[in-house]
XYZ file of C-alpha atoms in Angstrom:
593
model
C 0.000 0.000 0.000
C 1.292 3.479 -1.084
C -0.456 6.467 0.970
C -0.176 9.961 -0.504
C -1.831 12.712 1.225
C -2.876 15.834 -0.035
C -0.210 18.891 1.213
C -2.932 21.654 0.793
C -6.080 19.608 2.824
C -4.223 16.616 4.190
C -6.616 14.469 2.122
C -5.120 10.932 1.813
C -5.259 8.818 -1.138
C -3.905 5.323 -2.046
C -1.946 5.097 -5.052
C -0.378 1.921 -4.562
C -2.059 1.101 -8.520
C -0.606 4.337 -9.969
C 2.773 4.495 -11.944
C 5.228 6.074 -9.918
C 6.067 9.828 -11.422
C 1.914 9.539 -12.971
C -0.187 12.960 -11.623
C -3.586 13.084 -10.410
C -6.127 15.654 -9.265
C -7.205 15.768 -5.286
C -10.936 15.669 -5.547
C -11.124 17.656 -2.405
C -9.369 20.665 -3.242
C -8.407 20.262 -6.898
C -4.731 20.271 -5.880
C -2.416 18.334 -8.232
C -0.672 15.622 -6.886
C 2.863 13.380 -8.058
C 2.686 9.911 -6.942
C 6.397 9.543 -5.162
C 8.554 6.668 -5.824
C 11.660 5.174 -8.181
C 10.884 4.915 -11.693
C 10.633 1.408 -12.680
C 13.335 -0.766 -14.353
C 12.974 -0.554 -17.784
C 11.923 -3.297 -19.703
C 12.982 -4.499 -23.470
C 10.185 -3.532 -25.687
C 7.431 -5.545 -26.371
C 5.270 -5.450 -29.255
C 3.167 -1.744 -29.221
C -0.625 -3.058 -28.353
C -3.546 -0.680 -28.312
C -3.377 2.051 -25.562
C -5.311 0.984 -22.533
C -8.512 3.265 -21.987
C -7.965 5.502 -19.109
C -9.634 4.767 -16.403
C -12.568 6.980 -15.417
C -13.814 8.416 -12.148
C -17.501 8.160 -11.340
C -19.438 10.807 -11.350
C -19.434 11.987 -7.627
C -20.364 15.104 -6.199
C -16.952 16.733 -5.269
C -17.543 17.582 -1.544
C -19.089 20.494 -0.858
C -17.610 23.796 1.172
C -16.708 22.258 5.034
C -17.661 19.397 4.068
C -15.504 17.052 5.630
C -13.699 14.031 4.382
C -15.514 10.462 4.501
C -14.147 8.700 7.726
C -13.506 4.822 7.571
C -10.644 2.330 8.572
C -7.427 2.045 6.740
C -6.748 -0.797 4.710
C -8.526 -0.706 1.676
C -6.238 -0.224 -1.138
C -6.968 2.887 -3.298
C -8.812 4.786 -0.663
C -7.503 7.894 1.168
C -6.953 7.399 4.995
C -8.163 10.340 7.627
C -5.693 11.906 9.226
C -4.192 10.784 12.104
C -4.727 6.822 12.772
C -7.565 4.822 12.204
C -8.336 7.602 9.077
C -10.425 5.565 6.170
C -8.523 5.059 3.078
C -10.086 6.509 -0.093
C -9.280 5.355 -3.644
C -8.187 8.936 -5.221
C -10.455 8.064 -8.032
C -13.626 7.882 -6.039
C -12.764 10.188 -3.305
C -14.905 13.685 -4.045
C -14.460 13.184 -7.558
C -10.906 13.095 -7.457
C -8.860 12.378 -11.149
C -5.970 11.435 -11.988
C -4.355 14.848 -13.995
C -4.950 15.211 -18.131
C -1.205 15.846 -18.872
C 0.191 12.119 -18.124
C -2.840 9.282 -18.375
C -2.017 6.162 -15.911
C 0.144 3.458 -16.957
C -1.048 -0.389 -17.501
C -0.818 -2.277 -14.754
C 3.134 -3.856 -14.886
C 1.831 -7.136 -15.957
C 0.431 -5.587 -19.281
C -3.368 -6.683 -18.015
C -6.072 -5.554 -16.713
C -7.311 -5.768 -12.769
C -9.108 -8.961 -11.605
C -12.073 -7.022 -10.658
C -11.940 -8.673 -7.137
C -13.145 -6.350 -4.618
C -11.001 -5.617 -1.762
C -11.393 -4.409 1.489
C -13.891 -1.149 1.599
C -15.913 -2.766 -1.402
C -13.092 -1.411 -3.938
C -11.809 -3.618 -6.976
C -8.988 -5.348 -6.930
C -6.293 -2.810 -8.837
C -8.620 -0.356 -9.146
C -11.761 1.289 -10.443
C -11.948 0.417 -14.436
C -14.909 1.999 -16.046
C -17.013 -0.619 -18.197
C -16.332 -0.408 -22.067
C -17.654 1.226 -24.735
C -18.430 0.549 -28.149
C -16.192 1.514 -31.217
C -18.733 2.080 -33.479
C -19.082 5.993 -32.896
C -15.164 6.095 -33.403
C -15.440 4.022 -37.070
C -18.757 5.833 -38.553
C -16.668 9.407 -37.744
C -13.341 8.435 -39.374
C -15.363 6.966 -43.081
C -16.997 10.296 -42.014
C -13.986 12.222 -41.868
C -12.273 10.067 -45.222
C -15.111 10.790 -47.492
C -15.369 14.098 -46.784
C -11.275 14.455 -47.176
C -11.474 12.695 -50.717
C -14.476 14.828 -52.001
C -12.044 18.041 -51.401
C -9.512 16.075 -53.247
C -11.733 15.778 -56.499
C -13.114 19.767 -56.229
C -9.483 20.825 -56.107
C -8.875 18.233 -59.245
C -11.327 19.557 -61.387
C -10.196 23.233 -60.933
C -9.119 25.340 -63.671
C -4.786 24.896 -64.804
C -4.150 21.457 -63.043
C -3.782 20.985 -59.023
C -0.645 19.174 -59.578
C 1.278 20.070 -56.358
C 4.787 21.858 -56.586
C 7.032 19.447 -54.729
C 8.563 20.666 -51.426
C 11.399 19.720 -49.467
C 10.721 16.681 -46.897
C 7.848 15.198 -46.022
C 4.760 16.709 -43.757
C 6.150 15.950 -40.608
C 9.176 15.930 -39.564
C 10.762 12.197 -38.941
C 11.910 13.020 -35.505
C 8.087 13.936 -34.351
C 8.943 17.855 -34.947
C 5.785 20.153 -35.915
C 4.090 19.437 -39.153
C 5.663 21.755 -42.639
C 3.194 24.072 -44.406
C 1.820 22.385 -47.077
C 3.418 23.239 -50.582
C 1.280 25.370 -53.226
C -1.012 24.133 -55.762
C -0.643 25.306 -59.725
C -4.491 26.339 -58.652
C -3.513 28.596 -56.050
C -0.462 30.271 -58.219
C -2.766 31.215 -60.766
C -5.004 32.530 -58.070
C -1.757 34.535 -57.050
C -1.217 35.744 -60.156
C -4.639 36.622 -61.550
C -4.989 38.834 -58.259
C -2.103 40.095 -59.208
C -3.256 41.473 -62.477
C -6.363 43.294 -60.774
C -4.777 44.666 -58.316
C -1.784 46.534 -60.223
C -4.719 47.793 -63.105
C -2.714 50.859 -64.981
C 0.901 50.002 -62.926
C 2.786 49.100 -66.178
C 5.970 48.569 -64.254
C 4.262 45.541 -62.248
C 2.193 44.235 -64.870
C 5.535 43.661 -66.690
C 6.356 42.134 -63.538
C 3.855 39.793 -63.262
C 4.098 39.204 -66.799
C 7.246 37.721 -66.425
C 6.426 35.588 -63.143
C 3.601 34.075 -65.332
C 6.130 33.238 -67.883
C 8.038 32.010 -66.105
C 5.525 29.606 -64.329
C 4.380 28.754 -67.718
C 0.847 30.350 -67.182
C 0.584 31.879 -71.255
C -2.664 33.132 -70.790
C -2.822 34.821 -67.823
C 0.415 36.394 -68.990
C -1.799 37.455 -71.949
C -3.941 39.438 -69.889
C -1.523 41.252 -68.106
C -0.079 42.104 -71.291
C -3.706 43.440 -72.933
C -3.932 45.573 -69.596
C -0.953 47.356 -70.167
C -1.648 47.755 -73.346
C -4.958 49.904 -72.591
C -2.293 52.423 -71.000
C 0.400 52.190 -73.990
C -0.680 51.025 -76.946
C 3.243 50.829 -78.070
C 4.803 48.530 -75.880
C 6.752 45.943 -77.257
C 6.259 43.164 -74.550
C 3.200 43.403 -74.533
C 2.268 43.691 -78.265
C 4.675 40.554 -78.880
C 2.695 39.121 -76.092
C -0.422 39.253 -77.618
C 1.038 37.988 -81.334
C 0.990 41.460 -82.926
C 4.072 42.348 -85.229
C 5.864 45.599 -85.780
C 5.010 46.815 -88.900
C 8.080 49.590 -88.757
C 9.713 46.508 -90.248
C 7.783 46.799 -93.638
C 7.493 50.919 -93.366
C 11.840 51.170 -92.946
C 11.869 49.279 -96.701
C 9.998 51.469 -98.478
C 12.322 53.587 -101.053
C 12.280 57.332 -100.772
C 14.070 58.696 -103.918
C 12.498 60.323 -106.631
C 11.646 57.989 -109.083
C 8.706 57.854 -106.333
C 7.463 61.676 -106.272
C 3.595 62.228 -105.765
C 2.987 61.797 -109.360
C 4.165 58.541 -109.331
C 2.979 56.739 -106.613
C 0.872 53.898 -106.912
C -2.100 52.827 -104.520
C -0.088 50.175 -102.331
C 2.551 53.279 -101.751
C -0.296 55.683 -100.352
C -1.583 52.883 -98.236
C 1.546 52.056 -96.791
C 2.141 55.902 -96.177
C -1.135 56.697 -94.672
C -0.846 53.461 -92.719
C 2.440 54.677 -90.944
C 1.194 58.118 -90.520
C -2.339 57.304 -89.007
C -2.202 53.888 -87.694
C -0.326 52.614 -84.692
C 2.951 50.431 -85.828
C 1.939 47.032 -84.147
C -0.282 44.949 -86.351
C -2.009 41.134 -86.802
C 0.033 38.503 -88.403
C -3.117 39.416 -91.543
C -1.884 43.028 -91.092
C 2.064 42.665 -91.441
C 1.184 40.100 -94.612
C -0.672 42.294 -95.972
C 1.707 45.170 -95.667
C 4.062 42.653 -96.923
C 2.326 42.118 -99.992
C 1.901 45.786 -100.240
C 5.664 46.449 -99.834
C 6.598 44.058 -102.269
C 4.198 45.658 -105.369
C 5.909 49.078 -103.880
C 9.320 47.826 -105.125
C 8.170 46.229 -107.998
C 7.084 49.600 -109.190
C 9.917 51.489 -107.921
C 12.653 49.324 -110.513
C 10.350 49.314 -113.077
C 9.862 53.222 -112.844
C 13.833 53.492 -113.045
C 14.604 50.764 -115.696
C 11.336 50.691 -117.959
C 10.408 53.772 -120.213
C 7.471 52.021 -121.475
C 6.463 51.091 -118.059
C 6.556 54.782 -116.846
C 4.860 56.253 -120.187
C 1.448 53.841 -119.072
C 2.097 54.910 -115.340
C 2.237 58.619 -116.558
C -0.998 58.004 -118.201
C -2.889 56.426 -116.046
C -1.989 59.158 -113.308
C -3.417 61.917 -115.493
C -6.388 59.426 -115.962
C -6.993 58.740 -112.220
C -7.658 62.593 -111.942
C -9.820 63.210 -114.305
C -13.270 64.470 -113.300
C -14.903 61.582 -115.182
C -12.623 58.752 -115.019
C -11.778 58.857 -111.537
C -15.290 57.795 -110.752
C -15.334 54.696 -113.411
C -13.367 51.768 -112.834
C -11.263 50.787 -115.417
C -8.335 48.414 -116.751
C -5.488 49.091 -118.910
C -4.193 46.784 -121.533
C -1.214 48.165 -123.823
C 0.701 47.132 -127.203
C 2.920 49.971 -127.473
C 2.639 52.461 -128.767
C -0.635 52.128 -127.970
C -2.157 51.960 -124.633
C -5.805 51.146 -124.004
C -8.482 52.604 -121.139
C -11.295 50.367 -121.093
C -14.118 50.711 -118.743
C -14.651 48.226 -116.230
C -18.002 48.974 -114.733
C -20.766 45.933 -114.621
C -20.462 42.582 -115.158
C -22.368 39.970 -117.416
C -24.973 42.247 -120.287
C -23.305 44.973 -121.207
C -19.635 44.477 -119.937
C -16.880 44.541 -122.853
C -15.753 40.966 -122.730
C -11.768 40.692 -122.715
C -11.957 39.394 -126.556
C -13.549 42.734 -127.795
C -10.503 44.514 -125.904
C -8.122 42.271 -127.205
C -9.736 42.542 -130.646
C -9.712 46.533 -130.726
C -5.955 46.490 -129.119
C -5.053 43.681 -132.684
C -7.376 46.558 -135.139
C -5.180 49.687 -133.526
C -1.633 47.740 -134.129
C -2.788 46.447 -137.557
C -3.095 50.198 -138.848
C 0.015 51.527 -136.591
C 1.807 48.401 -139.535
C -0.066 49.559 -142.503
C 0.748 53.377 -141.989
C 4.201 52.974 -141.780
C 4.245 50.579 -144.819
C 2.551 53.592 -147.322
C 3.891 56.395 -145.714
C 6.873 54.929 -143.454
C 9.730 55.225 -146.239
C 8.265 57.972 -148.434
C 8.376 60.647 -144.864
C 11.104 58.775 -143.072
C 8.534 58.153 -140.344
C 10.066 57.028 -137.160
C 8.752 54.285 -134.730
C 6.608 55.977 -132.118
C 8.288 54.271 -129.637
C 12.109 55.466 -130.048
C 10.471 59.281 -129.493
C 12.353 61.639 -126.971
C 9.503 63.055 -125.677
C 7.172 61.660 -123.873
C 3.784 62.482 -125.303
C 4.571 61.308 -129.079
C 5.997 57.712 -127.703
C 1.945 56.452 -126.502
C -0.859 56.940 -128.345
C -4.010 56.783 -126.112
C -7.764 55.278 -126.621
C -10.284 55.149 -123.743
C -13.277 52.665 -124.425
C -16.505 53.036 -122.839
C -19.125 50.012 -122.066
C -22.337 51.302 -123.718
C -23.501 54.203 -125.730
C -25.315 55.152 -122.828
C -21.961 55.801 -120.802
C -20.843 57.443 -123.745
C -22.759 59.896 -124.493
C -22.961 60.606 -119.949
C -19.304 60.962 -120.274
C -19.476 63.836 -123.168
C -22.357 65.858 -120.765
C -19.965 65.422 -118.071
C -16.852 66.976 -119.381
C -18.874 69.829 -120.913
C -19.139 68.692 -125.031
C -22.224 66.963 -125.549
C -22.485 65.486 -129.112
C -24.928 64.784 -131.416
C -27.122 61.100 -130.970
C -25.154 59.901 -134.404
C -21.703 60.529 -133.096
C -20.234 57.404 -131.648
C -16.267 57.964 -131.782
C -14.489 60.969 -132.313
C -10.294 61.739 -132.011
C -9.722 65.163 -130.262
C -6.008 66.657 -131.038
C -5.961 68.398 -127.642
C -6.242 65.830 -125.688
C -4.628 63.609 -128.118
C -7.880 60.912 -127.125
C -9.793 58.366 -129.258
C -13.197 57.948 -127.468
C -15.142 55.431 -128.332
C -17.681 52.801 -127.222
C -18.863 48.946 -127.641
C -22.282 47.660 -127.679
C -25.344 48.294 -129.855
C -26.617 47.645 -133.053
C -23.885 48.643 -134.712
C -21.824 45.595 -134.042
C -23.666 43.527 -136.242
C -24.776 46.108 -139.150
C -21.628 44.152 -141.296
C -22.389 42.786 -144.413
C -21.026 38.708 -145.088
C -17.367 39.123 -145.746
C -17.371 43.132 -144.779
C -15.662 44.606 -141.352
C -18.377 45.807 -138.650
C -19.222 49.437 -138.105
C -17.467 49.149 -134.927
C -14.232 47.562 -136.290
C -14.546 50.366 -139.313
C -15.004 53.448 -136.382
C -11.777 52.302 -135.121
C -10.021 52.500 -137.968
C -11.252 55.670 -139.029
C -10.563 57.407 -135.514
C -6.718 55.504 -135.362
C -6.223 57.462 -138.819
C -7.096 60.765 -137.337
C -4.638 60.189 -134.553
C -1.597 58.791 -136.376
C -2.131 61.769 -139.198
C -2.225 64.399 -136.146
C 0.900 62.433 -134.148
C 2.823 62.463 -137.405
C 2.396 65.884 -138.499
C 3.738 67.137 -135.664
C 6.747 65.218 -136.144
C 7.522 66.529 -139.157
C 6.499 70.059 -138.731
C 9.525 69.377 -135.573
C 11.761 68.304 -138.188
C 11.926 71.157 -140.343
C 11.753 73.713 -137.614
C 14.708 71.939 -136.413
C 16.965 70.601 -139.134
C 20.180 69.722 -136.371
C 17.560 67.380 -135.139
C 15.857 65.638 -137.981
C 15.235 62.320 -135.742
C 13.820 64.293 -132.618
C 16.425 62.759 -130.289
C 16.878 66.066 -128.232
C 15.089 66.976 -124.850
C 12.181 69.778 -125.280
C 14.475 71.891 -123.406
C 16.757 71.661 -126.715
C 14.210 73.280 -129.352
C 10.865 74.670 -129.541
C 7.995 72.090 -129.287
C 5.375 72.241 -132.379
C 2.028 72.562 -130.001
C -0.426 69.935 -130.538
C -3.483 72.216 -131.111
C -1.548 73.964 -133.311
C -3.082 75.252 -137.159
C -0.220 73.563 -138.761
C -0.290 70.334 -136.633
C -3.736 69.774 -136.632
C -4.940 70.402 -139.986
C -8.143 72.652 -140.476
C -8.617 71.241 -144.066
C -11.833 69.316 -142.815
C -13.109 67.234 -145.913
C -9.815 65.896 -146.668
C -9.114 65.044 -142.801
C -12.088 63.404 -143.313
C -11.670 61.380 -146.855
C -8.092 60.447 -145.760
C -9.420 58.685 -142.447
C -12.338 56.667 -144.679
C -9.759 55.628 -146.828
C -8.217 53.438 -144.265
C -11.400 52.096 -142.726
C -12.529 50.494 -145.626
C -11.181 47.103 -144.160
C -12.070 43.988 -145.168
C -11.491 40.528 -142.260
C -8.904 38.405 -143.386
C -8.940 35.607 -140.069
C -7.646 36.747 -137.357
C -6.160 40.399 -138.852
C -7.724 42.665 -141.659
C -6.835 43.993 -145.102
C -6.969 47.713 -145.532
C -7.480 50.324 -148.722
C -10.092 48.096 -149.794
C -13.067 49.690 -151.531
C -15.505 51.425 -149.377
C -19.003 49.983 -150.817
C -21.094 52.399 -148.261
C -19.554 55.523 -149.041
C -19.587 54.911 -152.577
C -23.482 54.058 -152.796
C -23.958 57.571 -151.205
C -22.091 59.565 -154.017
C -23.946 57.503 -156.480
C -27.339 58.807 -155.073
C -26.282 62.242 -155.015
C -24.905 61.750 -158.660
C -28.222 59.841 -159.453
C -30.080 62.633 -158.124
C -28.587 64.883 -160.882
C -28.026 67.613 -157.998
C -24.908 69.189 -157.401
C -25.487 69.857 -153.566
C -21.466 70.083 -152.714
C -19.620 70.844 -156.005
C -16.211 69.976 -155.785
C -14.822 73.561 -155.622
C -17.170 74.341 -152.837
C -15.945 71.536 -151.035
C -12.275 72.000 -151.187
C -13.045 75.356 -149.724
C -14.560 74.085 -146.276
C -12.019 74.294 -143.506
C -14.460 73.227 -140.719
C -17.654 71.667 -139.831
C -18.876 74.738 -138.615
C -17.842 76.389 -141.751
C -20.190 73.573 -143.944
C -22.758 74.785 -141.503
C -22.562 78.411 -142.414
C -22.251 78.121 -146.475
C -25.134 75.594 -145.594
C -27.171 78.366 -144.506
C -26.226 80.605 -146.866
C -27.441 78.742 -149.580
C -31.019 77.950 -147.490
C -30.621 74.490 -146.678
C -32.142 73.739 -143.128
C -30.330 71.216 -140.219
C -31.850 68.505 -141.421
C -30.149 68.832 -144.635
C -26.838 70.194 -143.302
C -26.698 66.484 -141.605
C -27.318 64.886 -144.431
C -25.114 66.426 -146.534
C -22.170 66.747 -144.241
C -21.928 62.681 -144.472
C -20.994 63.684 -148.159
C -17.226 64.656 -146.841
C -16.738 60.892 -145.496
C -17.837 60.008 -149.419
């Protein structure tokens, strides 16, 4: 028997079935108590068991204030004894509710079982008080409780957005020599998390959005590294990072190849140059991977143009042209393509598709007519006037002879009303000297007014009209020649000698009924596959002089003929004589005859 009594209300307990060193609470006076003794000898370790259940005190009243302790004889084992002798013993677990202390839980008894459960003396058990079992099934239900609930958290975390694949830390969660337990190591979840924050929270701060930027690169997050970079972007639309961030290319690449020298002055430029320029003035230099091809592309029709202005005359001769065109009050607002067979270049309007469109075999057709006469003109006349080839010419405007071609008679006869000329409903070509023009159009019923084996009216107008202008071109020349004999071949600048002017009286001859006569004599063409013969006889024009002759009236003697300059001056001897409009029309066709 082991007596221990309380120090603070002399309480005694016996602790005889206590470990030596073990703690436990005086029910009395709540005092904590050690139970003396030498530690026992250690034993070798035996195989760990279940922990015993500690041993519970029943639920007594603890004694109340003055209350004083329960007397009874000594003896029974685990029961405090009185003071002084004959004091009853009292088992500290029963005695006023008195526990053993939290911190250290009793030991087993030393043989590793459990007490018989013999009462002693007193009515106490043998070894002590052991409170009857309970079940384990509370403990089991709450850890599958605790397990499911663990495993669902598991899957959420899973199934969250970039991956919960854990970074791997140092060392496991607890330390091997029972330390505290590490902090956990950060999911890919909760970086992004960190970072996306991140990208609120800094807003307009360029300098940490970079930052951020390049955390997220670095943790291989590309799209939230895309968002920082369209954020700082809203503040400076030129940043590099972030541009290059969001795919966008620097178009100062294409801009720093474009060529600056003077083959490219505003006269010159073509539409992928102004687009390129405007682009670079008005735009912002960072484009789409569709914007840098297409400025490319762009660049690369630039150049093109650029070598082709410096190397090719013929080349800049059609450019020249078709700048003048371009600002013209009437062409500028027609679309239109350009097809050229030097010397002759070829404006045909482009507007409307299908019924009433020139198909590309009348253009080609007209283009094979124009070059056919060019030939045939230089055959009569070529050796006889030492004519030179149109396209060896010094200056610029005698090296191109220019037709425009418009898609109905309609458009035709719009385009005269437009530029302040309006002709009569018969008129459908004409040749002006000043602006050196053949205007013409396809379409009507005058394509198919040709007889078996004769040329159209169309093919015929062309003819006609490409006389006028090679008669006009050519006169010129010549008129050149003599007015400067150290040049006979016109192969000095303008700046060398005095240019013959194109509307001049001498270069564009007033004599109207042989300007007239001369032009019908090469129109009477007659198909010969895919080309035509020329100077053939002119059936039409003939049959009208025959029904003037048959008519036995001398309307236009020939000495009153050779005497009209102008169609304005037919008009006025017309009048004199008393013949009305009607008849002036009529009988001006008899020039053509």
């Amino acid at each position: 028997m082991n007596i221990v009594a309380c120090p603070k209300c002399a309480a005694q307990f016996d602790v005889s079935t206590f470990q030596p060193g073990s703690t436990f609470v005086c029910g009395s006076c709540g005092n904590v108590l050690t139970v003396p003794g030498a530690q026992a000898p250690q034993r070798p370790a035996a195989p760990k068991a279940p922990p015993a259940r500690r041993p519970a005190a029943p639920q007594r009243p603890p004694a109340g204030p003055g209350r004083k302790p329960a007397s009874g004889r000594a003896g029974a084992p685990g029961r405090p004894a009185a003071p002084g002798r004959g004091a009853k013993r009292v088992d500290p677990r029963r005695a006023g509710g008195a526990r053993p202390a939290p911190e250290a839980p009793p030991a087993r008894p030393p043989s590793g079982r459990a007490a018989s459960g013999r009462r002693g003396a007193g009515g106490a058990r043998r070894g002590g008080y052991e409170k009857p079992e309970k079940s384990n099934l509370p403990l089991v239900l709450g850890g599958v409780g605790v397990a499911v609930v663990i495993v669902v958290i598991i899957a959420v975390i899973a199934l969250m957005p970039g991956g919960d694949d854990p970074i791997v830390g140092p060392g496991p969660d607890v330390a091997d020599n029972g330390g505290p337990t590490e902090p956990a190591a950060p999911t890919r979840s909760d970086i992004r998390r960190k970072l996306n924050n991140k990208v609120i929270k800094y807003g307009k701060d360029v300098a940490q959005l970079y930052s951020v930027f390049q955390e997220c690169e670095k943790e291989k997050f590309p799209d939230i590294a895309k968002i920082a970079a369209l954020s700082a972007l809203k503040v400076d639309e030129d940043l590099e990072w972030a541009n290059q961030a969001v795919g966008k290319k620097d178009l100062q690449d294409v801009y720093g190849q474009l060529p600056d020298d003077e083959d490219l002055a505003w006269a010159y430029k073509n539409q992928a140059l102004k687009t390129l320029e405007e682009n670079q003035e008005f735009e912002s230099r960072w484009g789409t991977s569709d914007d840098y091809d297409k400025a490319e592309r762009l660049l690369r029709e630039v150049l093109d143009h650029a070598q082709k202005l410096r190397s090719d005359q013929k080349y800049v001769d059609i450019w020249q042209i078709r700048a003048n065109v371009a600002g013209h009050v009437f062409y500028s607002e027609f679309p239109y393509s350009v097809k050229s067979t030097y010397p002759y270049v070829v404006f045909v309007q482009s507007e409307g598709e299908g019924k009433g469109a020139i198909s590309d075999e009348i253009v080609d057709r007209n283009v094979r007519i124009l070059k056919r006469l060019y030939d045939e003109f230089h055959r009569v006349f070529g050796e006889r006037f030492k004519l030179p080839k149109l396209e060896d010419r010094v200056i610029p405007s005698e090296r191109t002879l220019k037709v425009f071609t418009l898609a109905s008679e309609k458009k035709f006869h719009e385009y005269q009303r437009r530029i302040g000329q309006p002709l009569p409903g018969g008129v459908r070509a004409y040749y002006k000297p000043g602006d050196q023009w053949i205007t013409l159009f396809e379409g009507g019923q005058w394509e198919k007014s040709a007889k078996k084996g004769e040329s159209s009216f169309n093919i015929n107008k062309i003819f006609h009209e490409g006389t006028h202008q090679l008669v006009h071109v050519y006169t010129k020349i010549l008129m050149q020649r003599e007015r400067n004999p150290e040049d006979p071949n016109g192969e000095k600048s303008l700046e060398d000698f005095d240019e013959v002017a194109w509307i001049g009286k001498g270069a564009n001859s007033q004599q109207h009924w042989f300007q007239e006569g001369f032009a019908e004599l090469f129109a009477a063409s007659k198909p010969n596959g895919d080309t035509w013969d020329l100077l053939q006889m002119h059936r039409n024009r003939l049959m009208e002089w025959k029904g003037c002759r048959k008519a036995k009236k001398d309307e236009w003697p020939f000495e009153v003929m050779v005497k009209v300059s102008t169609r304005m001056d037919m008009q006025r001897r017309a009048f004199d004589i008393g013949l009305n409009r009607r008849e002036v029309s009529r009988l001006g066709s008899l020039f053509y005859a």
